[in-house]
mmCIF file of C-alpha atoms in Angstrom:
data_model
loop_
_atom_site.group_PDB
_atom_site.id
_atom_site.type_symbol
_atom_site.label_atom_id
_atom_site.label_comp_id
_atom_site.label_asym_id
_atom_site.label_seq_id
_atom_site.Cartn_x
_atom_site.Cartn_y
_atom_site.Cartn_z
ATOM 1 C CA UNK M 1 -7.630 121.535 -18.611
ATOM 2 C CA UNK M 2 -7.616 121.318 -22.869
ATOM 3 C CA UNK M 3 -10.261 122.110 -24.483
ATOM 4 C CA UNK M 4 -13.359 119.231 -24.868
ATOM 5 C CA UNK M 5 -14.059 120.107 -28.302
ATOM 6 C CA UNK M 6 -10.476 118.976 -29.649
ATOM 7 C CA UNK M 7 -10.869 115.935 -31.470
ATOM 8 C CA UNK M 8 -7.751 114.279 -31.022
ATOM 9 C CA UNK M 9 -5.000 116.037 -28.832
ATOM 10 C CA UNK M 10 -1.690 114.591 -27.954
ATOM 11 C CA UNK M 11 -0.575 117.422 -24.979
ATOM 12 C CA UNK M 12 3.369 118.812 -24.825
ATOM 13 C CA UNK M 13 3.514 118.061 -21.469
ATOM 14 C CA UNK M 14 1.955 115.882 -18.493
ATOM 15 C CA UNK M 15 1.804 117.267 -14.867
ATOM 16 C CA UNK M 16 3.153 114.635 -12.262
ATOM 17 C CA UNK M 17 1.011 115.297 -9.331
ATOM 18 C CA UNK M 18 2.855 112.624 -6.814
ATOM 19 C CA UNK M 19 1.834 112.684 -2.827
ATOM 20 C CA UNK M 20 -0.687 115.143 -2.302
ATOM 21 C CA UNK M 21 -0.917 116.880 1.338
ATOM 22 C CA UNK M 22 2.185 115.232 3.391
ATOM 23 C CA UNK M 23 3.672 117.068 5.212
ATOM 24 C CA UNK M 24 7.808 117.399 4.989
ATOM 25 C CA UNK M 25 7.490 114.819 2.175
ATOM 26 C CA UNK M 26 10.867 116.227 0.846
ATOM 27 C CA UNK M 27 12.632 114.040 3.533
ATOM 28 C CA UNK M 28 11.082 110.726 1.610
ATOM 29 C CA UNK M 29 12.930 112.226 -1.656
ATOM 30 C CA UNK M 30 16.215 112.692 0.434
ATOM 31 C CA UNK M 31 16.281 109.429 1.717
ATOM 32 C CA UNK M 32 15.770 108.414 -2.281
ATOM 33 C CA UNK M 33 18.520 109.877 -2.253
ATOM 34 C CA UNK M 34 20.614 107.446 -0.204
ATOM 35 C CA UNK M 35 18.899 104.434 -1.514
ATOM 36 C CA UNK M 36 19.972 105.076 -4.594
ATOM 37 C CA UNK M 37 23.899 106.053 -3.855
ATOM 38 C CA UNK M 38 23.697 102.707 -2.129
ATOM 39 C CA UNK M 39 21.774 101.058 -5.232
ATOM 40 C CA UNK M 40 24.348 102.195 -8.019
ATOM 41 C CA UNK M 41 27.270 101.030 -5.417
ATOM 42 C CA UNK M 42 26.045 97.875 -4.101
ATOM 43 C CA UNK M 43 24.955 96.237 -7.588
ATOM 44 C CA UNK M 44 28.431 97.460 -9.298
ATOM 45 C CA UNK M 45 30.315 96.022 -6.298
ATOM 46 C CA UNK M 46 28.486 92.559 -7.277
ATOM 47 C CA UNK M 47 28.562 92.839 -10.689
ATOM 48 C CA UNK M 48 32.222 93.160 -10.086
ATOM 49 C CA UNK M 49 32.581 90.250 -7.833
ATOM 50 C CA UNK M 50 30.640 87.866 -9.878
ATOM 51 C CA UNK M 51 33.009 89.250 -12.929
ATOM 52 C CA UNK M 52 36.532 89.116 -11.102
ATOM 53 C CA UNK M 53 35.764 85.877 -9.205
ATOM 54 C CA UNK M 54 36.523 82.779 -11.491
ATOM 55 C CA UNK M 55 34.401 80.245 -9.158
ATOM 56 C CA UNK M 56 31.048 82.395 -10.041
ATOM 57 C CA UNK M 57 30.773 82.113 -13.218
ATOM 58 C CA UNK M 58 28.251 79.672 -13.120
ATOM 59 C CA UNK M 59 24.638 79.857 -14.495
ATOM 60 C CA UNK M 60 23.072 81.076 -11.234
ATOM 61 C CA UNK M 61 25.558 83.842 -10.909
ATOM 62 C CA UNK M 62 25.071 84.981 -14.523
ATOM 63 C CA UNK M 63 21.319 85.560 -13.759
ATOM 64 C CA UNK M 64 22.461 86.907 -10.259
ATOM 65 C CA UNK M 65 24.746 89.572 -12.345
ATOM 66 C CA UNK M 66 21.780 90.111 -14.934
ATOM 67 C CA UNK M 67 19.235 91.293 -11.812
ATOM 68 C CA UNK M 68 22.217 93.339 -10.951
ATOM 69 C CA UNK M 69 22.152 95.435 -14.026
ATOM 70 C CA UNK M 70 18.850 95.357 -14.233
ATOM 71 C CA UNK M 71 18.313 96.661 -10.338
ATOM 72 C CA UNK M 72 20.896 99.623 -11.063
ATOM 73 C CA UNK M 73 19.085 100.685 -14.544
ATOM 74 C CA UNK M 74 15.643 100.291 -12.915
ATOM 75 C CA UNK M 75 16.319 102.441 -10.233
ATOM 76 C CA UNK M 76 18.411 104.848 -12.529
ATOM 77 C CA UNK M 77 15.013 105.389 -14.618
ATOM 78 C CA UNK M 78 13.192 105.753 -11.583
ATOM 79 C CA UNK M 79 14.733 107.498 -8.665
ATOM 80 C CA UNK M 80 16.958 110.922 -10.290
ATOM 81 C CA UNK M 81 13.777 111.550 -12.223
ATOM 82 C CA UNK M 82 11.754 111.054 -9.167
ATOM 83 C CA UNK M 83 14.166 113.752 -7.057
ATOM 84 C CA UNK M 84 14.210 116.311 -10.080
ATOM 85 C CA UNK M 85 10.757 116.329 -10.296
ATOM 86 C CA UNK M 86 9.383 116.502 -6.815
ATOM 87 C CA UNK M 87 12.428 117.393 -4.778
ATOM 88 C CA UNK M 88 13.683 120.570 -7.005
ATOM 89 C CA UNK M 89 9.285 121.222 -8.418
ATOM 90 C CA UNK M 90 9.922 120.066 -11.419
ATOM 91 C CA UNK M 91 6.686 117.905 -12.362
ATOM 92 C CA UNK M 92 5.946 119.023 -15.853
ATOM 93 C CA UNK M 93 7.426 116.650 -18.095
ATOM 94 C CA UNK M 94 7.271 116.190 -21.668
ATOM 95 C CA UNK M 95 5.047 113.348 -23.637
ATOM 96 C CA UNK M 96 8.000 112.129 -25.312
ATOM 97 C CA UNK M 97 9.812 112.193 -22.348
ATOM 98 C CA UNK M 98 7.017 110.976 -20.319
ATOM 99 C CA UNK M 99 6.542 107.831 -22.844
ATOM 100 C CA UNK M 100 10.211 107.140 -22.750
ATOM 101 C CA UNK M 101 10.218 107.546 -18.531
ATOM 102 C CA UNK M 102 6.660 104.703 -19.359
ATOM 103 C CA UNK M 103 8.916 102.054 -21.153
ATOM 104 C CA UNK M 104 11.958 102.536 -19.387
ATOM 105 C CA UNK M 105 10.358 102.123 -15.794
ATOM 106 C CA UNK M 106 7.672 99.446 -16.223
ATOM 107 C CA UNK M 107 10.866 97.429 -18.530
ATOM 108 C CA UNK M 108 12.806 96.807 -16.037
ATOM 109 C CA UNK M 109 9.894 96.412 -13.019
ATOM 110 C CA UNK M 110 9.176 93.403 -15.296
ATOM 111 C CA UNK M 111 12.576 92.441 -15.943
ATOM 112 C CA UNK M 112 13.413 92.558 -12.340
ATOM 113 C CA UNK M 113 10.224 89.682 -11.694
ATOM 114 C CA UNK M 114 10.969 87.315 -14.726
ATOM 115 C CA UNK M 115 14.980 87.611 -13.207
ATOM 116 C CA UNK M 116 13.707 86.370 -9.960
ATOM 117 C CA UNK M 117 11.720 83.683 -11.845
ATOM 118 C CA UNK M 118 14.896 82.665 -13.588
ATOM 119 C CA UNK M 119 16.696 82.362 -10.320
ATOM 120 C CA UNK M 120 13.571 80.257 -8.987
ATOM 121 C CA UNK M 121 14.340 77.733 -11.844
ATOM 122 C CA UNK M 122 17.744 77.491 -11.195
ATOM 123 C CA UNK M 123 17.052 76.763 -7.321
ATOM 124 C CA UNK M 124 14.308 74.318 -8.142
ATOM 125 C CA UNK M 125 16.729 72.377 -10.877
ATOM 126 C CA UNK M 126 19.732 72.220 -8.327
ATOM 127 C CA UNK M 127 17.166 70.999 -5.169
ATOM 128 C CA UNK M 128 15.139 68.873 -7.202
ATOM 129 C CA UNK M 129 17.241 67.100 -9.938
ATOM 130 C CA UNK M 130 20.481 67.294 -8.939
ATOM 131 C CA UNK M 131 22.451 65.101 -10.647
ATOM 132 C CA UNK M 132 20.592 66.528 -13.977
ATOM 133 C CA UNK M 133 21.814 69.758 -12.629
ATOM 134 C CA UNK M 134 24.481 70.760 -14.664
ATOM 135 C CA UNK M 135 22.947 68.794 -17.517
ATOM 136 C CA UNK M 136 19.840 70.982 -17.224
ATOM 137 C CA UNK M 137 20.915 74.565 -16.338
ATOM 138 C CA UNK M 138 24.344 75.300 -18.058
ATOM 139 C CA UNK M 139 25.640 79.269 -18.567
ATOM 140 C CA UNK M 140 24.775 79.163 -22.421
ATOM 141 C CA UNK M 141 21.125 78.061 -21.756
ATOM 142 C CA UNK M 142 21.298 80.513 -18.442
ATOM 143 C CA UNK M 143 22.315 83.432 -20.883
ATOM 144 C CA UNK M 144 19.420 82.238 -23.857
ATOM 145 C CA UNK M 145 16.817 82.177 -20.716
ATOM 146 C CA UNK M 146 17.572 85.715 -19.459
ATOM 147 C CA UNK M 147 17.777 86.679 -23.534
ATOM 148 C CA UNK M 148 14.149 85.109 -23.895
ATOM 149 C CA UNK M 149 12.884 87.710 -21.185
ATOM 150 C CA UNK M 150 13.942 90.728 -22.470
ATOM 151 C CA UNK M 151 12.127 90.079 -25.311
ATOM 152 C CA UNK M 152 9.215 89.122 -23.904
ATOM 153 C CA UNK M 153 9.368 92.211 -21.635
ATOM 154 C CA UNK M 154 10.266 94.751 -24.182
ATOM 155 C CA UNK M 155 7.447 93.497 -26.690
ATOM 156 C CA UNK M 156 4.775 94.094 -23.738
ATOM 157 C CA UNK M 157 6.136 97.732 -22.894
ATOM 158 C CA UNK M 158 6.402 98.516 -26.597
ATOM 159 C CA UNK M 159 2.828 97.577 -26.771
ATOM 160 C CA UNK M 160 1.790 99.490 -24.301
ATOM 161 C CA UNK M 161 3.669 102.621 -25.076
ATOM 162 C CA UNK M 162 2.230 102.257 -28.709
ATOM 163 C CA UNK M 163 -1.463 101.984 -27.505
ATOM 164 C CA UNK M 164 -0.300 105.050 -25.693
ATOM 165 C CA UNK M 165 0.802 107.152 -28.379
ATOM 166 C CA UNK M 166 -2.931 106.858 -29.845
ATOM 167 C CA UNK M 167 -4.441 108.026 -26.891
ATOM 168 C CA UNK M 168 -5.974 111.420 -26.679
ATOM 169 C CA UNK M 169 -5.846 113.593 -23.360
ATOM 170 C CA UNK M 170 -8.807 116.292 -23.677
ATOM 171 C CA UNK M 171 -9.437 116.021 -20.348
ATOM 172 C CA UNK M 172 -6.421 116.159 -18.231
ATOM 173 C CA UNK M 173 -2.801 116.108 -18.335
ATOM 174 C CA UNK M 174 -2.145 115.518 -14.300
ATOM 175 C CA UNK M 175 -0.785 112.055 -13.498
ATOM 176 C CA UNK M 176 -1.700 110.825 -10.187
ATOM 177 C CA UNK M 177 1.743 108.895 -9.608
ATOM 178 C CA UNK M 178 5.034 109.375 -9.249
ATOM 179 C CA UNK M 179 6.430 108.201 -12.725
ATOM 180 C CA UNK M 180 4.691 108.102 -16.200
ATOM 181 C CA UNK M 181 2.939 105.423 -14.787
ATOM 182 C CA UNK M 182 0.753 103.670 -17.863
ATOM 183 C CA UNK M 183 -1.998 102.474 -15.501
ATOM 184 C CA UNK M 184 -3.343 106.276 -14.530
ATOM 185 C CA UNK M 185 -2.322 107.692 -18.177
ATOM 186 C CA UNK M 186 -4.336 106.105 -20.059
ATOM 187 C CA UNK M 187 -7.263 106.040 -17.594
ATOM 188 C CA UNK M 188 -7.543 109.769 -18.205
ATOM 189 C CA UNK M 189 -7.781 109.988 -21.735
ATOM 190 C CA UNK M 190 -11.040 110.753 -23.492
ATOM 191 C CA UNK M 191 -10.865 108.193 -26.771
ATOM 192 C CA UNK M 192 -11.231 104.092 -26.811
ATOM 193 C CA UNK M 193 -8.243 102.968 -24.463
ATOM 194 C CA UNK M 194 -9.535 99.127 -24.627
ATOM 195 C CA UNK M 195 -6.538 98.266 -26.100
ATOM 196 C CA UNK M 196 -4.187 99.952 -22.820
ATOM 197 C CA UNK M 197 -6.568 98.030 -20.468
ATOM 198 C CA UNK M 198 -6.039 94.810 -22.476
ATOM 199 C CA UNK M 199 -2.054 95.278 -22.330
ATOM 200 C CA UNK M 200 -2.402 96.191 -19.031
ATOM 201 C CA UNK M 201 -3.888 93.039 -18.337
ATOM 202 C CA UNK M 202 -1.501 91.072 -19.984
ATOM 203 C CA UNK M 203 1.411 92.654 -18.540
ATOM 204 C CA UNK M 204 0.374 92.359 -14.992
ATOM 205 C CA UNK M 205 -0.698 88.575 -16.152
ATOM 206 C CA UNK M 206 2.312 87.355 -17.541
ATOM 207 C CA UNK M 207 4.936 89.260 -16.022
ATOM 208 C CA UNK M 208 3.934 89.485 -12.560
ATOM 209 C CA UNK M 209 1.548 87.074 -11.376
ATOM 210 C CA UNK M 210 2.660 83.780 -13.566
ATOM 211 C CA UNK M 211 5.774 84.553 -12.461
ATOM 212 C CA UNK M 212 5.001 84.814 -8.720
ATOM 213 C CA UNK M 213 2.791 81.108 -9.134
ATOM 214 C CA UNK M 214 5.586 79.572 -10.834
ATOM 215 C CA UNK M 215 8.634 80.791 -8.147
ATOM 216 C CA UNK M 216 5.263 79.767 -5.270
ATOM 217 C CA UNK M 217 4.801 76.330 -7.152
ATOM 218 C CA UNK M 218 8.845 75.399 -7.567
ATOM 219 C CA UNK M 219 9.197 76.190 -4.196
ATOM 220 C CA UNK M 220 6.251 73.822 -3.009
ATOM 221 C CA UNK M 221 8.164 71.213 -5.132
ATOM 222 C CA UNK M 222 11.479 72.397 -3.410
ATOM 223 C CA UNK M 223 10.264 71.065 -0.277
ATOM 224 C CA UNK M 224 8.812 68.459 -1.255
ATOM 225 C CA UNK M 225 12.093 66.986 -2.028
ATOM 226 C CA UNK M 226 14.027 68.359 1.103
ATOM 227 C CA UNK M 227 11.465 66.246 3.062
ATOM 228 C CA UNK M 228 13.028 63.570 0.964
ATOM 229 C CA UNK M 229 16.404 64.133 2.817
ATOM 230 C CA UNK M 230 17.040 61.880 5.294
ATOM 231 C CA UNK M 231 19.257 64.506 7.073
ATOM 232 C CA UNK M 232 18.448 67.580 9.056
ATOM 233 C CA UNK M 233 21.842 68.999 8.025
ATOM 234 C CA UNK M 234 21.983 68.244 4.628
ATOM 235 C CA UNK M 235 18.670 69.628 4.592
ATOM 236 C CA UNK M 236 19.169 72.647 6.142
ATOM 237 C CA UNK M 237 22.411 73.025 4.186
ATOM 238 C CA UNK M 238 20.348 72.863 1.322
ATOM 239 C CA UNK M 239 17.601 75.033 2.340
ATOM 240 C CA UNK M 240 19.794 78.005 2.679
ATOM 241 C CA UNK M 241 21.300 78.004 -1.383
ATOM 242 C CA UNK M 242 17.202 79.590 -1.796
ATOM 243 C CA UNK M 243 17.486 82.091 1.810
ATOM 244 C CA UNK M 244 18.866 84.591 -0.885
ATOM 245 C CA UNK M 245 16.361 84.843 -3.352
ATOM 246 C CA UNK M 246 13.259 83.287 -1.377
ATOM 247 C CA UNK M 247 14.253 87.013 0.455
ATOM 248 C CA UNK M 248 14.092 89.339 -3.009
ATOM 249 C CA UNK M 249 10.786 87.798 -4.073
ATOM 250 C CA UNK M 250 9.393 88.338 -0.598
ATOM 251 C CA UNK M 251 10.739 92.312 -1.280
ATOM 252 C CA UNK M 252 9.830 92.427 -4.823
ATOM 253 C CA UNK M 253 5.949 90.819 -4.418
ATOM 254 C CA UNK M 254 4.777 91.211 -0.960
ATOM 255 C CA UNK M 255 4.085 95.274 -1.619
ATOM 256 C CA UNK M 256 2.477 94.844 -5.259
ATOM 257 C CA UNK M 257 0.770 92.250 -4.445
ATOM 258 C CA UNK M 258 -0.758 93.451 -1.119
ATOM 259 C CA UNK M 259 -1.591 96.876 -3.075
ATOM 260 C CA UNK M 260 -2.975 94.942 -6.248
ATOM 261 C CA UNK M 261 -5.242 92.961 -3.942
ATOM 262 C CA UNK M 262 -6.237 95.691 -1.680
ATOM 263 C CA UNK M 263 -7.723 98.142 -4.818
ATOM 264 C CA UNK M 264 -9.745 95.221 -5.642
ATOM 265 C CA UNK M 265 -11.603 94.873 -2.947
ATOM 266 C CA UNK M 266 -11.415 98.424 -1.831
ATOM 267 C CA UNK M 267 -10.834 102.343 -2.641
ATOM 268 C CA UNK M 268 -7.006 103.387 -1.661
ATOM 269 C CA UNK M 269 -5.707 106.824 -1.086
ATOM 270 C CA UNK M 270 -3.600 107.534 -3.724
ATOM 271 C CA UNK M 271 -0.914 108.194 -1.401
ATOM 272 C CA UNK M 272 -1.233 104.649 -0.183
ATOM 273 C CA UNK M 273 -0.821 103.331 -3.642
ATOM 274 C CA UNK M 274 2.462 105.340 -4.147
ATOM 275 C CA UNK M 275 4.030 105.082 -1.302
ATOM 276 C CA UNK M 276 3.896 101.505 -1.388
ATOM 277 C CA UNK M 277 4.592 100.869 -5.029
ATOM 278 C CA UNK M 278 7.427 103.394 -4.678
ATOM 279 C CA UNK M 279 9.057 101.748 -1.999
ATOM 280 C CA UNK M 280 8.551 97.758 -3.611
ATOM 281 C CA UNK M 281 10.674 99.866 -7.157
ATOM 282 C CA UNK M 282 13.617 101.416 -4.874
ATOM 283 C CA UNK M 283 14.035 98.864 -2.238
ATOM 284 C CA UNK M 284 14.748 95.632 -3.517
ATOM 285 C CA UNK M 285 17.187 97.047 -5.609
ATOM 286 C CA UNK M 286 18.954 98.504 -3.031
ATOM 287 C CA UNK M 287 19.072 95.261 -0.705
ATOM 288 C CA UNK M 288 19.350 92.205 -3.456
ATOM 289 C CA UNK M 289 23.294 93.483 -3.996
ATOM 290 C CA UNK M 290 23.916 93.029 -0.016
ATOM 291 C CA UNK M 291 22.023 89.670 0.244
ATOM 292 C CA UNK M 292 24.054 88.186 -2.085
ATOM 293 C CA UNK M 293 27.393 89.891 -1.254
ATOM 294 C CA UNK M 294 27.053 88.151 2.158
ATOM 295 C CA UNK M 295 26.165 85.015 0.165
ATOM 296 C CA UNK M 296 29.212 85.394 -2.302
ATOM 297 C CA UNK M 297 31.340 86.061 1.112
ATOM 298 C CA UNK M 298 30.205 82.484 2.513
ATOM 299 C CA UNK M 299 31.061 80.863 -0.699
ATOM 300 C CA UNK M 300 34.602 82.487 -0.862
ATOM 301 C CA UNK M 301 34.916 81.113 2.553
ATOM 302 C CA UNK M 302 33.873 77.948 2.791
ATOM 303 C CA UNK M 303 33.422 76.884 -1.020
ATOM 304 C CA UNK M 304 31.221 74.455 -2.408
ATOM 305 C CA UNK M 305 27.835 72.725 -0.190
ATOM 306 C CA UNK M 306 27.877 69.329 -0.696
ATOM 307 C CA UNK M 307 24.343 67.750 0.382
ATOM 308 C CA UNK M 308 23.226 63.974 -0.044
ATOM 309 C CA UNK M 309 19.606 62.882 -1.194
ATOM 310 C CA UNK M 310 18.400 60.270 0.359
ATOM 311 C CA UNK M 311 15.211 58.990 -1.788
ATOM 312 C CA UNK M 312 14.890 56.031 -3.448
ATOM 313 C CA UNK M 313 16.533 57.231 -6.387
ATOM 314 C CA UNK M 314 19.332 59.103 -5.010
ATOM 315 C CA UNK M 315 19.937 57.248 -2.236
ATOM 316 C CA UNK M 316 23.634 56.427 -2.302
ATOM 317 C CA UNK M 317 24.301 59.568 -4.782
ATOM 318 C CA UNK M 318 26.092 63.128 -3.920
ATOM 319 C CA UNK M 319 25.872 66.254 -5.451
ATOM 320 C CA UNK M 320 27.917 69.659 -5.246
ATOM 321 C CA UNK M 321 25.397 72.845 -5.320
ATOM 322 C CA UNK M 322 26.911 76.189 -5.555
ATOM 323 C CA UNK M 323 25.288 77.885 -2.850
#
């Protein structure tokens, strides 16, 4: 504990506390581990397929490559730091180190939901206007999307890390997480940390929940035009370009959101909180480059999905989706 009568102290080091009283919790850090071996393999295998394979290069696969790099630098800022500290006891960490481990993690958590919103709006464009579809969504507009988020991303976690750097820590320098997680930092500090809860807000506004309404409302509008198709097939056929991604988001949102709307209504175990929002950062990484590698397969197999609209508009009109 530092001293209360500091005025303003900025500490050398924070303490990661992580799980507290779990038995042979080493085995969750091996299996880490794995996931991310698998992780780092899996997303350069797609990023390599998308990149080699001429008949990918298409807007959705350009955002489909971006969540690749993203999923494989995300779980590089997470997981090795994650196994030195807890699996070999090392859980002091610096405060420029732990600032840089802040940015670098909660990046790329973002990144990884506006990339899935991206994809959303590709799938909603294809489903929904398709013969504005390649009109609409082309790579260049694709690659000034996916540029538009990192900014947007980056100037939230800058903000926050800034607000951060003001804090003082008088109080305590033990993190109850498994990261530099800004949500528990700045909690402990002993000077005005409005400003963290107000970027804290924002973040978790605009980055996680407006993009999980927007992928929940274009997919209400998704099937609102598949009931438009007059057949089953082509409806089916059409339903399963989205199987893919309508899979991540489930991955990516399910466990934050569950945990987000648990500790509002009531008081969870710490251990609760980071096993869950541990698993929701290291997961979907690992699977979204084998969900689409069995997608990519199909396509090299049996090409292009041609479906038919049947409205009023589009009655007598076909259009090729890449699936």
């Amino acid at each position: 504990t530092i001293p209360s009568n500091v005025s303003f102290v900025q500490p050398q080091f924070f303490y990661i506390n992580g799980f507290s009283n779990i038995p042979h919790v080493k085995y969750y850090y091996t299996f880490l581990c794995f996931v991310f071996t698998v992780t780092v393999l899996g997303n350069s295998f797609i990023m390599l397929i998308i990149y080699v394979e001429q008949s990918l290069h298409t807007p959705k696969y350009v955002a489909v490559f971006h969540l690749a790099v993203v999923d494989m630098c995300g779980s590089t800022a997470l997981i090795p730091k994650m196994i030195e500290t807890f699996l070999f006891d090392s859980q002091f960490i610096t405060y420029e180190g732990c600032l840089a481990n802040m940015f670098f993690v909660h990046l790329f958590t973002f990144m990884q939901s506006l990339t899935l919103l991206a994809l959303a709006y590709d799938r909603f464009v294809a489903i929904c206007f398709p013969l504005k579809y390649h009109i609409i969504i082309t790579t260049a507009g694709m690659g000034k999307i996916l540029a538009g988020i990192w900014i947007l991303a980056a100037g939230v976690v800058i903000a926050a890390v800034g607000f951060t750097s003001k804090l003082s820590f008088c109080k305590s320098i033990v993190i109850d997480s498994y990261f530099c997680d800004h949500g528990p930092i700045y909690r402990m500090s002993c000077n005005d940390n409005f400003p963290n809860y107000v970027i804290a807000k924002i973040g978790t506004t605009i980055l996680l929940a407006a993009p999980l309404t927007l992928i929940l409302s274009s997919y209400v509008c998704i099937i609102v035009a598949l009931l438009k198709i007059a057949s089953e097939e082509e409806r089916i056929k059409a339903m399963k370009t989205c199987t893919s991604h309508l899979i991540l988001v489930a991955m990516f949102y399910l466990p934050i959101s569950a945990i987000y709307i648990a500790a509002n209504i009531t008081t969870i175990h710490p251990n609760t909180r980071i096993i869950s929002t541990s698993l929701s950062s290291t997961i979907p990484p690992m699977m979204n480059p084998i969900i689409y590698t069995i997608k990519t397969a199909l396509i090299k197999r049996n090409g292009e999905c041609v479906f038919k609209l049947s409205s009023s508009n589009y009655r007598k009109h076909e259009q090729v989706v890449t699936i």
